[in-house]
Short mmCIF file of C-alpha atoms in Angstrom, two decimals:
data_model
loop_
_atom_site.label_atom_id
_atom_site.label_comp_id
_atom_site.label_asym_id
_atom_site.label_seq_id
_atom_site.Cartn_x
_atom_site.Cartn_y
_atom_site.Cartn_z
CA UNK A 1 19.75 0.66 65.38
CA UNK A 2 19.89 2.74 62.10
CA UNK A 3 18.23 6.20 63.69
CA UNK A 4 17.35 6.54 67.08
CA UNK A 5 14.82 9.17 68.27
CA UNK A 6 14.15 9.75 71.85
CA UNK A 7 12.39 12.51 73.94
CA UNK A 8 12.19 14.36 71.09
CA UNK A 9 9.79 17.00 69.70
CA UNK A 10 9.22 18.30 66.23
CA UNK A 11 11.79 16.55 64.27
CA UNK A 12 11.95 14.99 61.03
CA UNK A 13 13.55 11.43 59.83
CA UNK A 14 13.52 12.40 55.48
CA UNK A 15 14.58 10.60 53.06
CA UNK A 16 16.98 8.08 54.27
CA UNK A 17 17.81 4.24 53.22
CA UNK A 18 18.32 2.22 56.43
CA UNK A 19 19.25 -1.12 56.13
CA UNK A 20 20.91 -4.46 57.92
CA UNK A 21 21.18 -3.36 61.47
CA UNK A 22 21.56 -6.00 63.84
CA UNK A 23 21.73 -6.03 67.70
CA UNK A 24 19.89 -7.95 70.49
CA UNK A 25 19.13 -5.17 72.82
CA UNK A 26 16.91 -2.23 72.54
CA UNK A 27 16.83 -0.51 70.21
CA UNK A 28 19.56 -3.20 68.75
CA UNK A 29 18.58 -3.97 65.30
CA UNK A 30 15.64 -1.65 64.64
CA UNK A 31 15.89 0.49 61.64
CA UNK A 32 14.73 3.72 62.86
CA UNK A 33 13.32 3.37 66.75
CA UNK A 34 11.43 6.26 68.39
CA UNK A 35 11.11 5.86 72.37
CA UNK A 36 9.38 7.49 75.43
CA UNK A 37 7.77 10.87 75.29
CA UNK A 38 8.51 11.64 71.57
CA UNK A 39 5.91 13.68 70.32
CA UNK A 40 5.51 15.73 66.70
CA UNK A 41 7.43 14.26 64.81
CA UNK A 42 7.52 12.56 61.44
CA UNK A 43 9.14 9.61 59.34
CA UNK A 44 8.79 10.34 55.82
CA UNK A 45 9.70 8.88 52.99
CA UNK A 46 12.44 6.26 54.04
CA UNK A 47 13.81 3.03 52.31
CA UNK A 48 13.81 0.82 55.26
CA UNK A 49 15.52 -2.76 54.58
CA UNK A 50 16.22 -5.91 56.07
CA UNK A 51 17.21 -5.36 59.88
CA UNK A 52 17.35 -7.60 62.28
CA UNK A 53 14.20 -6.59 64.11
CA UNK A 54 11.85 -4.04 63.44
CA UNK A 55 11.71 -1.56 60.31
CA UNK A 56 10.26 1.03 62.04
CA UNK A 57 9.13 0.98 65.67
CA UNK A 58 7.73 3.54 68.14
CA UNK A 59 7.60 2.42 71.59
CA UNK A 60 6.05 4.58 74.32
CA UNK A 61 6.53 7.60 71.68
CA UNK A 62 3.50 9.65 73.56
CA UNK A 63 1.10 11.24 70.77
CA UNK A 64 0.92 12.75 67.47
CA UNK A 65 3.62 11.49 65.35
CA UNK A 66 3.31 10.67 61.47
CA UNK A 67 4.52 7.78 59.60
CA UNK A 68 4.05 8.47 56.04
CA UNK A 69 5.06 7.44 52.88
CA UNK A 70 7.95 4.72 54.01
CA UNK A 71 8.56 1.70 51.76
CA UNK A 72 9.36 -1.05 54.48
CA UNK A 73 10.51 -4.31 53.17
CA UNK A 74 12.97 -7.03 53.02
CA UNK A 75 12.17 -9.67 56.14
CA UNK A 76 12.77 -7.21 58.75
CA UNK A 77 13.64 -10.44 61.06
CA UNK A 78 12.53 -10.93 64.01
CA UNK A 79 8.78 -8.85 64.09
CA UNK A 80 7.06 -6.48 62.12
CA UNK A 81 7.86 -4.00 59.02
CA UNK A 82 6.08 -1.14 61.76
CA UNK A 83 5.36 -1.62 64.96
CA UNK A 84 3.35 1.33 67.41
CA UNK A 85 3.71 -0.13 70.86
CA UNK A 86 3.69 0.67 75.04
CA UNK A 87 1.08 3.56 74.97
CA UNK A 88 1.68 5.39 71.93
CA UNK A 89 -1.52 7.17 70.80
CA UNK A 90 -2.69 9.37 68.34
CA UNK A 91 -0.19 8.44 65.69
CA UNK A 92 -0.88 8.32 61.91
CA UNK A 93 0.81 5.57 60.01
CA UNK A 94 -0.72 6.18 56.00
CA UNK A 95 0.80 5.87 52.90
CA UNK A 96 3.68 3.34 53.42
CA UNK A 97 4.47 0.21 51.26
CA UNK A 98 4.76 -2.65 53.94
CA UNK A 99 5.91 -6.27 52.28
CA UNK A 100 7.57 -9.43 52.83
CA UNK A 101 8.14 -8.99 56.79
CA UNK A 102 7.44 -11.58 59.46
CA UNK A 103 4.22 -9.17 59.91
CA UNK A 104 3.02 -5.87 58.50
CA UNK A 105 1.64 -3.72 60.95
CA UNK A 106 1.48 -4.62 64.69
CA UNK A 107 -0.01 -2.36 67.42
CA UNK A 108 0.46 -3.25 70.96
CA UNK A 109 -0.74 -1.57 74.13
CA UNK A 110 -1.48 1.14 71.35
CA UNK A 111 -4.68 3.94 71.59
CA UNK A 112 -6.26 5.76 69.64
CA UNK A 113 -4.04 5.88 66.42
CA UNK A 114 -5.17 5.96 62.67
CA UNK A 115 -3.81 3.25 59.98
CA UNK A 116 -4.90 4.29 56.85
CA UNK A 117 -4.06 3.82 53.44
CA UNK A 118 -1.07 1.39 53.24
CA UNK A 119 -0.27 -1.00 51.17
CA UNK A 120 0.56 -4.11 53.30
CA UNK A 121 1.52 -6.92 50.92
CA UNK A 122 3.78 -10.36 50.88
CA UNK A 123 4.45 -10.71 54.93
CA UNK A 124 4.99 -13.78 56.04
CA UNK A 125 2.41 -13.86 58.83
CA UNK A 126 -0.70 -11.26 59.62
CA UNK A 127 -0.66 -8.19 57.41
CA UNK A 128 -1.92 -5.77 60.52
CA UNK A 129 -2.73 -6.97 63.96
CA UNK A 130 -4.30 -4.96 66.81
CA UNK A 131 -3.04 -7.25 69.61
CA UNK A 132 -2.27 -6.84 73.58
CA UNK A 133 -4.38 -4.13 75.65
CA UNK A 134 -4.80 -1.87 71.99
CA UNK A 135 -7.86 -0.54 71.96
CA UNK A 136 -10.11 2.47 69.67
CA UNK A 137 -7.48 2.25 66.55
CA UNK A 138 -9.10 2.68 63.07
CA UNK A 139 -7.76 0.65 60.41
CA UNK A 140 -9.29 2.61 57.10
CA UNK A 141 -8.65 2.27 53.47
CA UNK A 142 -5.54 -0.14 53.75
CA UNK A 143 -4.90 -2.68 50.48
CA UNK A 144 -3.77 -5.71 52.20
CA UNK A 145 -3.23 -8.94 50.20
CA UNK A 146 -1.28 -11.72 49.99
CA UNK A 147 -0.20 -12.61 53.43
CA UNK A 148 0.55 -15.26 54.97
CA UNK A 149 -1.89 -15.10 57.73
CA UNK A 150 -4.85 -12.81 58.19
CA UNK A 151 -5.16 -9.85 56.49
CA UNK A 152 -6.28 -7.90 59.17
CA UNK A 153 -6.65 -9.18 62.85
CA UNK A 154 -7.96 -7.50 65.73
CA UNK A 155 -9.69 -8.93 69.12
CA UNK A 156 -9.61 -5.49 71.03
CA UNK A 157 -12.36 -3.71 71.89
CA UNK A 158 -13.15 0.01 69.99
CA UNK A 159 -11.10 -0.68 66.83
CA UNK A 160 -12.73 0.64 64.36
CA UNK A 161 -11.96 -1.70 60.58
CA UNK A 162 -13.55 0.90 57.72
CA UNK A 163 -13.40 0.06 53.47
CA UNK A 164 -10.21 -1.75 53.71
CA UNK A 165 -9.26 -4.24 50.93
CA UNK A 166 -8.21 -7.44 51.66
CA UNK A 167 -7.55 -10.47 49.26
CA UNK A 168 -5.98 -14.00 49.26
CA UNK A 169 -4.58 -13.78 52.58
CA UNK A 170 -3.87 -17.24 54.68
CA UNK A 171 -5.55 -18.54 57.77
CA UNK A 172 -5.48 -17.36 60.96
#
């Protein structure tokens, strides 16, 4: 991984260029990886480009993290531009430009997060996906366009999808 933060509280990852990281074991291949018990951290204004797995991944990152104003693009090959997973809660993902990845933004086993005011475009698959065991996430005022799959997909209980603009996305 380019940047790894574990069990950190109140850290700022700001204005970095994170490019071309490879590897197969977690967090190998992630651009920015924030792991277990990390809370109240800020990932702001980074350029995350062409990594082997995920652009930005929060895994079990506990509560209150902010992912703001990042540009995540260039075929982060294995997965999403931004991935929130494994009981990451109360995280805000806002103002990001997420484009040209396999999937734009994915939430798996993630609860009560806010995904707002992002531009999510030109991803090969879905723009946004709320997947396995996720619930009560809010998707608000995102611009989701020209993705190969659904613009925003959720089959989870209590998710809110409000005031998004979605156009020219592909199928399910």
